[in-house]
Short mmCIF file of C-alpha atoms in Angstrom, two decimals:
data_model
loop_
_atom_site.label_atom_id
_atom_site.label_comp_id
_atom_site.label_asym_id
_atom_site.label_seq_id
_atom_site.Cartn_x
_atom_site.Cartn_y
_atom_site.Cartn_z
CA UNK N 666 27.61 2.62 13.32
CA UNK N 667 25.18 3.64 10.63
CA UNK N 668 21.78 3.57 10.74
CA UNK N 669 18.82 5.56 9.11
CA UNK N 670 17.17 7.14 11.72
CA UNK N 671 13.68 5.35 12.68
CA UNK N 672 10.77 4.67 10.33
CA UNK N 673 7.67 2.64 10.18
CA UNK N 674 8.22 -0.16 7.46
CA UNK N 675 5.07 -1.38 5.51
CA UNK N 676 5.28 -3.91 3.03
CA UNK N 677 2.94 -3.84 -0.66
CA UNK N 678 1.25 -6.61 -1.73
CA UNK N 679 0.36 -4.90 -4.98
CA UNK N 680 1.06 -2.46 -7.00
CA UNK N 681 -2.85 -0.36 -6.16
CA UNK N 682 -1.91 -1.14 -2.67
CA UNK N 683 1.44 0.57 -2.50
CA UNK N 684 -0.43 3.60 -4.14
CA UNK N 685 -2.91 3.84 -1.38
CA UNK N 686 0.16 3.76 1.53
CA UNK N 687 1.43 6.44 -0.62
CA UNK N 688 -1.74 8.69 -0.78
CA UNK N 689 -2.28 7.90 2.76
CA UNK N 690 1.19 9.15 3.90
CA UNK N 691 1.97 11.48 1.59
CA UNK N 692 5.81 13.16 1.08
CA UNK N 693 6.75 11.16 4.72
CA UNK N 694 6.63 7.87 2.74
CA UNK N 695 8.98 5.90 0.43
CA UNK N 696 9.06 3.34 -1.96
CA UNK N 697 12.10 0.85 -1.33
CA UNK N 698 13.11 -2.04 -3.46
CA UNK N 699 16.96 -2.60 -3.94
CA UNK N 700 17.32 -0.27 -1.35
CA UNK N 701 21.15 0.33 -2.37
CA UNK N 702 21.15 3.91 -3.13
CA UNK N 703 18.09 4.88 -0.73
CA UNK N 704 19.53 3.21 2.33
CA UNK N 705 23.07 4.60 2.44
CA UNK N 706 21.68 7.99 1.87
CA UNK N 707 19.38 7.02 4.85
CA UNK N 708 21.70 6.15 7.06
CA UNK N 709 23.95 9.91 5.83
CA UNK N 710 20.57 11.56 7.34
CA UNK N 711 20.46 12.79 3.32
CA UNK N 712 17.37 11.41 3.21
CA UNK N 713 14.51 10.79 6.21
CA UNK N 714 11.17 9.32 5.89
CA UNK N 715 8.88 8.01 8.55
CA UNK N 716 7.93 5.51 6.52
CA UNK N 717 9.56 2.74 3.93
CA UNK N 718 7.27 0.88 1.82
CA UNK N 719 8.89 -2.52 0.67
CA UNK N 720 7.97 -3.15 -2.66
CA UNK N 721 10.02 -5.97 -3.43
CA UNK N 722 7.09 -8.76 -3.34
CA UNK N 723 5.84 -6.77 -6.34
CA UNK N 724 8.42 -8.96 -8.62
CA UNK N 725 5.96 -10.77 -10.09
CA UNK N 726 4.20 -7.98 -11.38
CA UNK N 727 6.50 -5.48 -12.23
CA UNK N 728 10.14 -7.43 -12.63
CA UNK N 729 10.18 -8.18 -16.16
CA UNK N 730 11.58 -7.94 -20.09
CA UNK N 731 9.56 -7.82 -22.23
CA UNK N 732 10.81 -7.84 -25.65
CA UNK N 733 8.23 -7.22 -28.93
CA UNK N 734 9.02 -6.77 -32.50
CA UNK N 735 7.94 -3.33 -32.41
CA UNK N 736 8.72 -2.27 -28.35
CA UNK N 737 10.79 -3.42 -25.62
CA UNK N 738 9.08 -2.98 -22.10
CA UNK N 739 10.96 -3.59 -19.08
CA UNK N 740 9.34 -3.59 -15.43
CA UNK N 741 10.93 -1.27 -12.49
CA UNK N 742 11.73 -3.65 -10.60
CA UNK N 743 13.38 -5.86 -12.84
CA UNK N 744 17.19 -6.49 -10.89
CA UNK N 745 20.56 -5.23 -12.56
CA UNK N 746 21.55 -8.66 -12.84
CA UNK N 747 18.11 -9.89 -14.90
CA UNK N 748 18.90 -6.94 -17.32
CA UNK N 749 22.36 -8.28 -17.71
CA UNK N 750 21.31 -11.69 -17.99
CA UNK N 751 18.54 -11.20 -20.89
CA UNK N 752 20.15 -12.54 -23.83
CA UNK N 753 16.81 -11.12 -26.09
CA UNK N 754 17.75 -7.50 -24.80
CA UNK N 755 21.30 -7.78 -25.69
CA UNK N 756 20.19 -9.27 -29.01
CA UNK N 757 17.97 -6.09 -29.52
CA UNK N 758 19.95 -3.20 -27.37
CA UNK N 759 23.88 -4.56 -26.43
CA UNK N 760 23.65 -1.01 -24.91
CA UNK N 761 22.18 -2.78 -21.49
CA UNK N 762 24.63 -5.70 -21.30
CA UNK N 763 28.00 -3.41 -21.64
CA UNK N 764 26.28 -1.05 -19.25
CA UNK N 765 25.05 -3.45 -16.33
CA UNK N 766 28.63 -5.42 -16.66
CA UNK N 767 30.41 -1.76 -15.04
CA UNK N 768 27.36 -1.01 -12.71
CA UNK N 769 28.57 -1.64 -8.96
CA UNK N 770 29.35 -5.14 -8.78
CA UNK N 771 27.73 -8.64 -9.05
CA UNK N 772 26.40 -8.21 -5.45
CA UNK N 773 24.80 -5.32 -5.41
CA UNK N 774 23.56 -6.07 -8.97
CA UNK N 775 21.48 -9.20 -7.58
CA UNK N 776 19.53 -7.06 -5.71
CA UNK N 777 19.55 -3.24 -7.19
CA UNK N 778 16.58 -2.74 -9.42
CA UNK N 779 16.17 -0.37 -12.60
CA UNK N 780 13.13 1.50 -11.53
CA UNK N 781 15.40 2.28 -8.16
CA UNK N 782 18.21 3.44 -10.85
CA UNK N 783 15.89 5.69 -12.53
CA UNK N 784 14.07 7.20 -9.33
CA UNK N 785 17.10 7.68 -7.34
CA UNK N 786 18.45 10.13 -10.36
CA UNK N 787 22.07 10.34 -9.53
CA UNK N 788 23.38 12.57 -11.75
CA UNK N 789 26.42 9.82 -11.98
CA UNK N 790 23.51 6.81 -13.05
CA UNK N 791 24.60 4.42 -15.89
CA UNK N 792 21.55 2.88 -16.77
CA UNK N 793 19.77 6.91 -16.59
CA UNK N 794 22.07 7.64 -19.59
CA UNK N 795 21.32 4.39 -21.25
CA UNK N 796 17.58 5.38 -21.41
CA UNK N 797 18.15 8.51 -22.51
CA UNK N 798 20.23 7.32 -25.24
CA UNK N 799 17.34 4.64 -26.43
CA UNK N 800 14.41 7.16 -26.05
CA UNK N 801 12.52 5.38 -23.11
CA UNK N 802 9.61 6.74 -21.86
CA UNK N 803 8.70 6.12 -18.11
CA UNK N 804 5.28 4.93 -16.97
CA UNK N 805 4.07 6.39 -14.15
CA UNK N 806 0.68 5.21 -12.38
CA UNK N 807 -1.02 7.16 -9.66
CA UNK N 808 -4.57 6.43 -8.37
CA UNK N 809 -6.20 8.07 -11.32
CA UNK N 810 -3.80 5.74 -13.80
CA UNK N 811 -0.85 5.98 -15.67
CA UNK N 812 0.89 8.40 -17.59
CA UNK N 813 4.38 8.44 -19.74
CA UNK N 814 6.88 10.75 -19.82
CA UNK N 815 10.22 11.45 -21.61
CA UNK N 816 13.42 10.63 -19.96
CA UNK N 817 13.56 14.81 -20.30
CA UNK N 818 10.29 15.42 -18.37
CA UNK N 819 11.24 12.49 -16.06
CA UNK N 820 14.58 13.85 -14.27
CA UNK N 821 13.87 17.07 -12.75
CA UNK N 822 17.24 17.79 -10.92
CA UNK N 823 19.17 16.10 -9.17
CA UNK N 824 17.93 13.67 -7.00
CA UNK N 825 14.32 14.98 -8.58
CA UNK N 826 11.84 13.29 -10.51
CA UNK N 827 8.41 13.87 -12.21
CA UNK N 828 6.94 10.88 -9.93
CA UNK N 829 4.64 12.62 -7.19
CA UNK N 830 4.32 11.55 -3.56
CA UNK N 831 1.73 9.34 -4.61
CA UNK N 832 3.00 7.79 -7.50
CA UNK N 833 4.88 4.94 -8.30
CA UNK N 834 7.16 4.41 -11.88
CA UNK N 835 6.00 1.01 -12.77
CA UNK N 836 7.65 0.51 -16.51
CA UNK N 837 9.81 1.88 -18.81
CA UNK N 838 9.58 1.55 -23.13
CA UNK N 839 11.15 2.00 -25.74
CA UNK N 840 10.85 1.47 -29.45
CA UNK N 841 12.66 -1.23 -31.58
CA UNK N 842 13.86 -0.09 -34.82
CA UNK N 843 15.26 -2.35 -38.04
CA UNK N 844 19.09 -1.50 -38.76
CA UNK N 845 19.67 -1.00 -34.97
CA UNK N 846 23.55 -1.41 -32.87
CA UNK N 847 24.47 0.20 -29.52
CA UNK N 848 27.11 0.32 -26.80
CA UNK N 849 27.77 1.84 -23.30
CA UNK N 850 31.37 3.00 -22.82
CA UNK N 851 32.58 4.07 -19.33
CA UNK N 852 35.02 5.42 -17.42
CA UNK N 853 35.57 4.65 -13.56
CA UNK N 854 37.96 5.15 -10.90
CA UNK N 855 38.14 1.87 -9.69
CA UNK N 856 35.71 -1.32 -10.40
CA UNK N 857 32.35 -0.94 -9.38
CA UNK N 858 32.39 3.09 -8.66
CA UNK N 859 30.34 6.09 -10.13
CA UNK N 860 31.13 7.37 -13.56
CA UNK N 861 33.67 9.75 -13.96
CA UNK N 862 31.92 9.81 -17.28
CA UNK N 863 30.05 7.40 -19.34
CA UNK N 864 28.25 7.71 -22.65
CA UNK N 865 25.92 5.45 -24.53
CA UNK N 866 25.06 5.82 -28.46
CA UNK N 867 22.41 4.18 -30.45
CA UNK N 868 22.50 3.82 -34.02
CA UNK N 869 20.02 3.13 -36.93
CA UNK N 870 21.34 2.41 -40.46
CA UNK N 871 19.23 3.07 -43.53
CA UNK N 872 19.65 -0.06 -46.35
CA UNK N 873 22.40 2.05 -47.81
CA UNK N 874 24.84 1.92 -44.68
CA UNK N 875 23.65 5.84 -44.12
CA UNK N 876 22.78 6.53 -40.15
CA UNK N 877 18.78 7.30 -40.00
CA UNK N 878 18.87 7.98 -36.70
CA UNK N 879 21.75 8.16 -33.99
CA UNK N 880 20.99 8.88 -30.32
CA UNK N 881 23.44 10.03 -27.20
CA UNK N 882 23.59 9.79 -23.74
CA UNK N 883 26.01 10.82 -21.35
CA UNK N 884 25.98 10.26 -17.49
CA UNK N 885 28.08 12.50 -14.63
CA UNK N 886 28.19 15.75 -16.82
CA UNK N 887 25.04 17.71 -15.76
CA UNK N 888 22.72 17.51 -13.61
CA UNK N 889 20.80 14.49 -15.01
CA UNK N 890 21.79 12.54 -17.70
CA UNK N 891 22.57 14.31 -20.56
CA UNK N 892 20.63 13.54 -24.35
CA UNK N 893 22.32 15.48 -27.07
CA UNK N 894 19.68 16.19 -29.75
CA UNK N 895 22.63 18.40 -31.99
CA UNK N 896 24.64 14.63 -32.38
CA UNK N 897 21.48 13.40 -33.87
CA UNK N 898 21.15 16.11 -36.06
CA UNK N 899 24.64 16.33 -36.78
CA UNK N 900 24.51 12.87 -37.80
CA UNK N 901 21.46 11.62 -39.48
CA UNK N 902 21.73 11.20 -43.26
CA UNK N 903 25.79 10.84 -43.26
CA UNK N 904 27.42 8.16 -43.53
CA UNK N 905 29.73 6.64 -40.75
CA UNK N 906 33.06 7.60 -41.41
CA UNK N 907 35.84 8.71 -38.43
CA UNK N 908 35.54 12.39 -38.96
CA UNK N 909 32.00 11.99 -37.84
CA UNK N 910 32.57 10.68 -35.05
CA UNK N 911 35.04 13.24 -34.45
CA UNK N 912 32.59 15.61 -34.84
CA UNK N 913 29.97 13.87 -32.71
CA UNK N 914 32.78 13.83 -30.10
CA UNK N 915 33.14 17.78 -30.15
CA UNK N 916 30.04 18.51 -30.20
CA UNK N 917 29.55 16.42 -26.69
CA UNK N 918 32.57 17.88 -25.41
CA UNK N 919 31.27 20.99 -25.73
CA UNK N 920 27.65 20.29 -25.20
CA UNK N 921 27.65 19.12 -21.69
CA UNK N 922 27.73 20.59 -18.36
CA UNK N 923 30.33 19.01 -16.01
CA UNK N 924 31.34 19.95 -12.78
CA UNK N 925 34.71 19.90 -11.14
CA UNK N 926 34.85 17.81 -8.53
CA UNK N 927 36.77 14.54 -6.55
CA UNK N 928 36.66 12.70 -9.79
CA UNK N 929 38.04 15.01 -12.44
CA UNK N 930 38.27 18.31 -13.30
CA UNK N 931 35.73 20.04 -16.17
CA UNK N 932 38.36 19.73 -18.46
CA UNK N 933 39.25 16.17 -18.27
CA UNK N 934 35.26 14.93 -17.81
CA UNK N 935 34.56 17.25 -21.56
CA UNK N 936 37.68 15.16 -22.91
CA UNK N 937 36.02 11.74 -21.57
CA UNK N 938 32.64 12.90 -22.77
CA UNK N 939 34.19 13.27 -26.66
CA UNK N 940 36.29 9.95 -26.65
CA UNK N 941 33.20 8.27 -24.82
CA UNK N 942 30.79 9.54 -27.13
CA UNK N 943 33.10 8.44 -30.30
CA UNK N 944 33.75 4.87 -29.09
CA UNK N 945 30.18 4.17 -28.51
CA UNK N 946 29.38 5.50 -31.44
CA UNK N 947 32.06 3.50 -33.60
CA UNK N 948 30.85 0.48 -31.93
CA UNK N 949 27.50 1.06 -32.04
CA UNK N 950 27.54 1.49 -35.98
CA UNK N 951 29.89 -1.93 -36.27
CA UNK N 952 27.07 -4.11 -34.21
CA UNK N 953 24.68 -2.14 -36.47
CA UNK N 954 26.65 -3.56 -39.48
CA UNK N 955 27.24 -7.38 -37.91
CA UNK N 956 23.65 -7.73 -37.61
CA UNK N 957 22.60 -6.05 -41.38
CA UNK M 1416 7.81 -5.19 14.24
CA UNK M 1417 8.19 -8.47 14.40
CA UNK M 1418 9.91 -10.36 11.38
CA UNK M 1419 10.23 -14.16 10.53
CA UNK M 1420 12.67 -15.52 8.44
CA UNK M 1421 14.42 -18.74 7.75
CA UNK M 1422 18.62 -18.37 9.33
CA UNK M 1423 20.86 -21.31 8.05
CA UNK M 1424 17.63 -23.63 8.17
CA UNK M 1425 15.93 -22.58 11.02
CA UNK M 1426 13.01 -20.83 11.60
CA UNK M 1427 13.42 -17.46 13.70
CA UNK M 1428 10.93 -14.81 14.72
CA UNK M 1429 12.16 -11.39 16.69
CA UNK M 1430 10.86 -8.81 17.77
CA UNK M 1431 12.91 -5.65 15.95
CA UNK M 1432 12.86 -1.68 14.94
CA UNK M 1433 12.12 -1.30 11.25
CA UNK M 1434 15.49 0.09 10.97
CA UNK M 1435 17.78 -2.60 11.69
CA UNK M 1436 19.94 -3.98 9.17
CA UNK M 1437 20.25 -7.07 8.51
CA UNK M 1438 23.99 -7.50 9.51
CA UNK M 1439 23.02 -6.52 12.54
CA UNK M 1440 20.52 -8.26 12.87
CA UNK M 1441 22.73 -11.55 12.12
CA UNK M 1442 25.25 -10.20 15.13
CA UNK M 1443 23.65 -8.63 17.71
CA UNK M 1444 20.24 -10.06 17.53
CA UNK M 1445 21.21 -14.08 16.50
CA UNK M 1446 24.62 -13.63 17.82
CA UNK M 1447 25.88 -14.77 14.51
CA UNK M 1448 29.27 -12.95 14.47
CA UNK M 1449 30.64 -15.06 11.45
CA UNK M 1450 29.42 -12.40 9.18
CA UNK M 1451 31.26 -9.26 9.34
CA UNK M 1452 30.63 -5.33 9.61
CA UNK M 1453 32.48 -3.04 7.52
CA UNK M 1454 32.13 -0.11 5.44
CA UNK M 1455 28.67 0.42 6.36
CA UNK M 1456 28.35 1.86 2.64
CA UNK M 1457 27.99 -1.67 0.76
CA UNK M 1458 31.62 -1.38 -0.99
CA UNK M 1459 33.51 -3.62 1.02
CA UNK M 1460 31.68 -6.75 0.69
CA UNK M 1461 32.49 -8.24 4.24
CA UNK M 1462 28.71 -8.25 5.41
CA UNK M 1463 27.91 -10.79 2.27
CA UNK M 1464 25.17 -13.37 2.92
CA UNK M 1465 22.57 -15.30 1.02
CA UNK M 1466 19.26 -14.11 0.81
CA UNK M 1467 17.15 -16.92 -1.26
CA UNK M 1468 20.40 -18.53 -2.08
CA UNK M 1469 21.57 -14.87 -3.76
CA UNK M 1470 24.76 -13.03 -2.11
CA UNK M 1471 23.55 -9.77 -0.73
CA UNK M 1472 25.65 -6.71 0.96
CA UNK M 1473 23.48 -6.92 4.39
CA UNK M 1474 24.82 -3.37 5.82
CA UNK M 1475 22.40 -2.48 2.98
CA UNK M 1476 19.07 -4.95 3.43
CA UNK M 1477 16.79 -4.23 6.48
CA UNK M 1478 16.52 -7.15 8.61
CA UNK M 1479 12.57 -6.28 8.21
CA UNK M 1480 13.43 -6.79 4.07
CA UNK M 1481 14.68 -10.19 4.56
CA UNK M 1482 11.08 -11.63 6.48
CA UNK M 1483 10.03 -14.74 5.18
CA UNK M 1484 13.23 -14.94 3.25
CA UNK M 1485 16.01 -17.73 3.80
CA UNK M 1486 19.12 -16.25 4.46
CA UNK M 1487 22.41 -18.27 4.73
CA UNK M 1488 25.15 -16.97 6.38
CA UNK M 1489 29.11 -18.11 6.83
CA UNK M 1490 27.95 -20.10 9.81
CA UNK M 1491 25.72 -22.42 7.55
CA UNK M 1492 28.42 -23.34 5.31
CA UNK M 1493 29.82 -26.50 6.75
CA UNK M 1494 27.15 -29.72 6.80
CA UNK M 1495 27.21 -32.03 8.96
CA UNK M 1496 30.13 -31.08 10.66
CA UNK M 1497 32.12 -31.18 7.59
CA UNK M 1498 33.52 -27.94 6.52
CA UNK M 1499 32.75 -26.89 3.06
CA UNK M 1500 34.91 -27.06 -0.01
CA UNK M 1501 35.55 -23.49 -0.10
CA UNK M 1502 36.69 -23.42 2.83
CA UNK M 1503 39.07 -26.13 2.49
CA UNK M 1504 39.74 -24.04 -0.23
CA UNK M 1505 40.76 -21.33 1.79
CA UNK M 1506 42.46 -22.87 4.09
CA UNK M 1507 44.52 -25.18 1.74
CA UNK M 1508 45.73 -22.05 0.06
CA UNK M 1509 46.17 -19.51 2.59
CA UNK M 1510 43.01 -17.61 1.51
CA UNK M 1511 43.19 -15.59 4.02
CA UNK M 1512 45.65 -13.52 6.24
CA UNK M 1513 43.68 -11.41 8.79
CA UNK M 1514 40.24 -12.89 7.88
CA UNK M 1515 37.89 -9.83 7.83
CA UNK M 1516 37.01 -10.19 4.34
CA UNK M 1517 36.67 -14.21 4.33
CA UNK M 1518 32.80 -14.91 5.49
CA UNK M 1519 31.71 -12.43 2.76
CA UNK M 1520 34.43 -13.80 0.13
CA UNK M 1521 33.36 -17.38 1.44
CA UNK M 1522 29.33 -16.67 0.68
CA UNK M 1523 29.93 -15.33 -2.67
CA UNK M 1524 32.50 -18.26 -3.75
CA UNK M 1525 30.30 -20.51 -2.95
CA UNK M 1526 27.22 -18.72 -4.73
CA UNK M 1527 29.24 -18.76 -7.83
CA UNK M 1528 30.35 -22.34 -7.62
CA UNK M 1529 26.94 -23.71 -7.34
CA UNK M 1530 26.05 -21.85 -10.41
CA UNK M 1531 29.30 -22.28 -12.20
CA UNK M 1532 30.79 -25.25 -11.09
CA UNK M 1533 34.70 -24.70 -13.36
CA UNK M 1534 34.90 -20.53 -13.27
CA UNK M 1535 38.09 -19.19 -14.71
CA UNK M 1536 40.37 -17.13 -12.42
CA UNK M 1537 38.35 -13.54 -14.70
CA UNK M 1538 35.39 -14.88 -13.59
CA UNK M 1539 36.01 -15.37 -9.89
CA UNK M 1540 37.54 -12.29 -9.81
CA UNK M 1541 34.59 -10.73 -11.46
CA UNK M 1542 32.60 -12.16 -8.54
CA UNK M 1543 34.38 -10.73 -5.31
CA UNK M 1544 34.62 -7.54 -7.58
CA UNK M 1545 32.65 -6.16 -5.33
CA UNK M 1546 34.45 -7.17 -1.89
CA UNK M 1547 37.75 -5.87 -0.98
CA UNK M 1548 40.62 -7.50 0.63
CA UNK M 1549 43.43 -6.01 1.82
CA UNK M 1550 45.94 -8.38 3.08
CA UNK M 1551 46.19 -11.60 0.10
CA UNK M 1552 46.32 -9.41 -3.39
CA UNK M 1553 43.04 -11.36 -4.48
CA UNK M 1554 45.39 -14.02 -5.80
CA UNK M 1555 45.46 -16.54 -2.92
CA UNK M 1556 41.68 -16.24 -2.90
CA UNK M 1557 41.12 -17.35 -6.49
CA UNK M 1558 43.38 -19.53 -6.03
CA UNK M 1559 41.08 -21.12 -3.00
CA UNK M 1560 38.00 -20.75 -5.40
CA UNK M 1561 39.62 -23.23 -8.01
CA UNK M 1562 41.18 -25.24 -4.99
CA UNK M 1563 37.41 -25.85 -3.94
CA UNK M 1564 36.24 -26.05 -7.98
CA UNK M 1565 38.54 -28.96 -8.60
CA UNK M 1566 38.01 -30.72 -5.58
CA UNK M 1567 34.40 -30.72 -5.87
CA UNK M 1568 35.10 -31.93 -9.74
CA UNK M 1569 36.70 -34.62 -8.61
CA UNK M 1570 34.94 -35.99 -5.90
CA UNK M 1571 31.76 -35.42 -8.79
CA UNK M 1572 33.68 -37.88 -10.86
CA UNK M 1573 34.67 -40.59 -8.07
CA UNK M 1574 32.37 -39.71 -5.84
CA UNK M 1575 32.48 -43.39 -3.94
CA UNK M 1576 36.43 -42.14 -3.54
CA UNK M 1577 37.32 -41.04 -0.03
CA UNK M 1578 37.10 -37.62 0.32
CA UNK M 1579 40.66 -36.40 1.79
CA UNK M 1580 42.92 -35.31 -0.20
CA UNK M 1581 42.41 -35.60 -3.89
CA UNK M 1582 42.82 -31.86 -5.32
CA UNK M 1583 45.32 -29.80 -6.59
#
């Protein structure tokens, strides 16, 4: 039987108060909410704490979508399944609906939360590559009040993050541009699992059908998710055409940093990353298109 | 710690260790065997309850995590003595061979009937995507889903009707 090994379980009641359990107790404490990554790596002994703060009455206050004509802001503990449900963020970013249909399963998604995505920085995390690929930045607020990082500055490692012992990520934001599509593409063993690879692509057209702007992120091939600046570079001012994408597909191939391991070899994950990267990227530009 | 929460309509309070999960709390502490203990990892979708009227994995929810919460389990299915459609379902259409998978199957049926009352075959088996059975193939259980789907449309549309028989 699995169980984590024993811990003293507190429940928040607000957001300032799970702050102050956290100052209090310092690097022996932890934030819970879907609990579906931090538990099973709990009851593996990969993780001990002596104490679990339950955060889920906080849904109120930080489970939302929020979606402006300028910014989208979504709370951290808004559920997998409220992210896939939110017809106003597919409208803006499709990126989040294609991605939360192939993350676990329905279960799991009722309960799993994005802020427990983000913190738990598997290396193998859809909605970590989705992010990067829509430039959020993370709020973090501490006793002394918030501050926002970059999905760069936010995963530190593996497993790492830029939140401190006695911090909590509370939001993340990005910014809503004119000319917009994007898609999540993905590549799994078997329904529900890990990535092998997956790759999300955002897209900006000028008025003349040019890319502005074109963003990347791939999951499972480096230590964090992976944001390729050179695709952006690569592609801004072209114009969409297949041997672009080709080209944005080599230069992901070749730009990330996979590992060989129970789910592919190097090889076959830099192959995955190029097609991935391509698809997205055609189908980003085509919902770009639909909606003018 | 002690923890209250609401089990198939009643009101229980136990003492517990913040540890326990809430499948075993549901066994060992209630005694409420119907729900079942699998992969421990939340993959195999056996443990499945209701927590606020939401399937959950509950080899992956503390017991303390469900407090003040109503959870439904496999055991509050049937009303009033009368068995629910999906499991008519299931047993009409052999649902089932060796039964380890069926409380958690039954939980999430149900969850997606009550929200979507006519699902498709792709969208039941979108729902127990996340449960694995390894004796029927999946295709006996959607086949009990729809069983239960077209029963309940039918007693919706003669509902003064007697209630035996009547579905596919």
């Amino acid at each position: 039987m699995q169980v984590p090994a024993p811990f003293e379980y507190e429940r928040a009641t607000s957001v300032d108060h799970a702050i102050g359990l956290l100052e209090r107790l310092g690097s022996s404490a932890r934030l819970v909410a879907g609990g579906h990554s931090l538990l099973p790596m709990m009851k593996l002994r990969l993780a001990n704490f002596e104490y679990l703060i339950d955060i889920n009455d906080l849904h109120d206050e930080l489970g939302y979508v929020e979606v402006r004509h300028d910014e989208i802001r979504i709370g951290a503990l808004t559920r997998h399944r409220e992210l896939l449900e939110s017809d106003e963020l597919a409208e803006a970013f499709p990126i989040f609906r294609d991605a939360e249909k192939v993350i676990a399963d329905p279960v799991v998604r009722n309960w799993g939360t994005l802020g427990g995505s983000l913190c738990q920085a598997d290396p193998s995390e859809d909605l970590s590559a989705v992010c990067t690929t829509v430039g959020a930045r993370c709020v973090i607020r501490g006793r002394d009040g918030e501050r926002v990082v970059s999905m760069t500055e936010f995963h530190r490692g593996p497993y790492e993050t830029a939140v401190g012992d006695d911090e909590i990520l509370t939001e993340i934001r990005f910014p809503v541009r004119g000319g917009g599509g994007s898609a999540f593409e993905k590549v799994e063993r078997r329904a529900g699992d890990w990535a092998v690879v997956s790759a999300g692509a955002a897209v900006w057209l000028d008025a003349d059908g040019r890319i502005a702007d074109a963003r990347v992120g791939l999951a499972a091939v480096g230590p964090n998710t992976t944001g390729l600046p050179e695709i952006s570079a690569a592609l801004t001012g072209r114009d969409p055409s297949e041997e672009l994408y080709d080209e944005a597909g080599r230069l992901a191939a070749q730009g990330c940093r996979p590992d060989t391991d129970m789910r592919g070899s190097e090889e076959y994950k830099r192959h995955l990353a190029g097609e991935l990267t391509k698809r997205a990227l055609r189908r980003s530009v085509e919902r770009a298109r639909e909606r003018g | 710690m002690q923890v209250s929460m609401t089990v198939n309509g009643e009101e229980v309070t136990r003492e517990i260790e913040g540890r326990l999960l809430l499948v075993h709390f549901l066994r060992d502490v209630l005694g409420l065997t119907g729900t079942h203990w699998g992969c421990d990892t939340s993959n195999c979708g056996t443990c499945v309850v209701w927590v606020d009227e939401k399937p959950v994995k509950s080899c992956t929810m503390l017991a303390a995590m469900a407090g003040g919460h109503e959870v439904r389990t496999v055991e509050g299915l049937a009303q009033n003595g009368e068995l629910d459609p999906v499991q008519r379902g299931f047993m009409e259409c052999h649902g089932l061979q060796c039964g380890f998978c069926t409380p958690g199957m039954m939980m999430t049926a149900r969850a997606l009937l009550n929200e979507n009352p006519d699902p498709s075959p792709d969208e039941i088996r979108e729902a127990i995507s996340g449960q694995i059975c390894r004796c029927t193939g999946y295709a006996t259980i959607v086949r009990s889903v729809r069983w239960a789907a077209a029963y309940e449309a039918d007693r919706a549309e003669a509902p003064a009707a007697t209630t035996t028989g009547g579905a596919p």
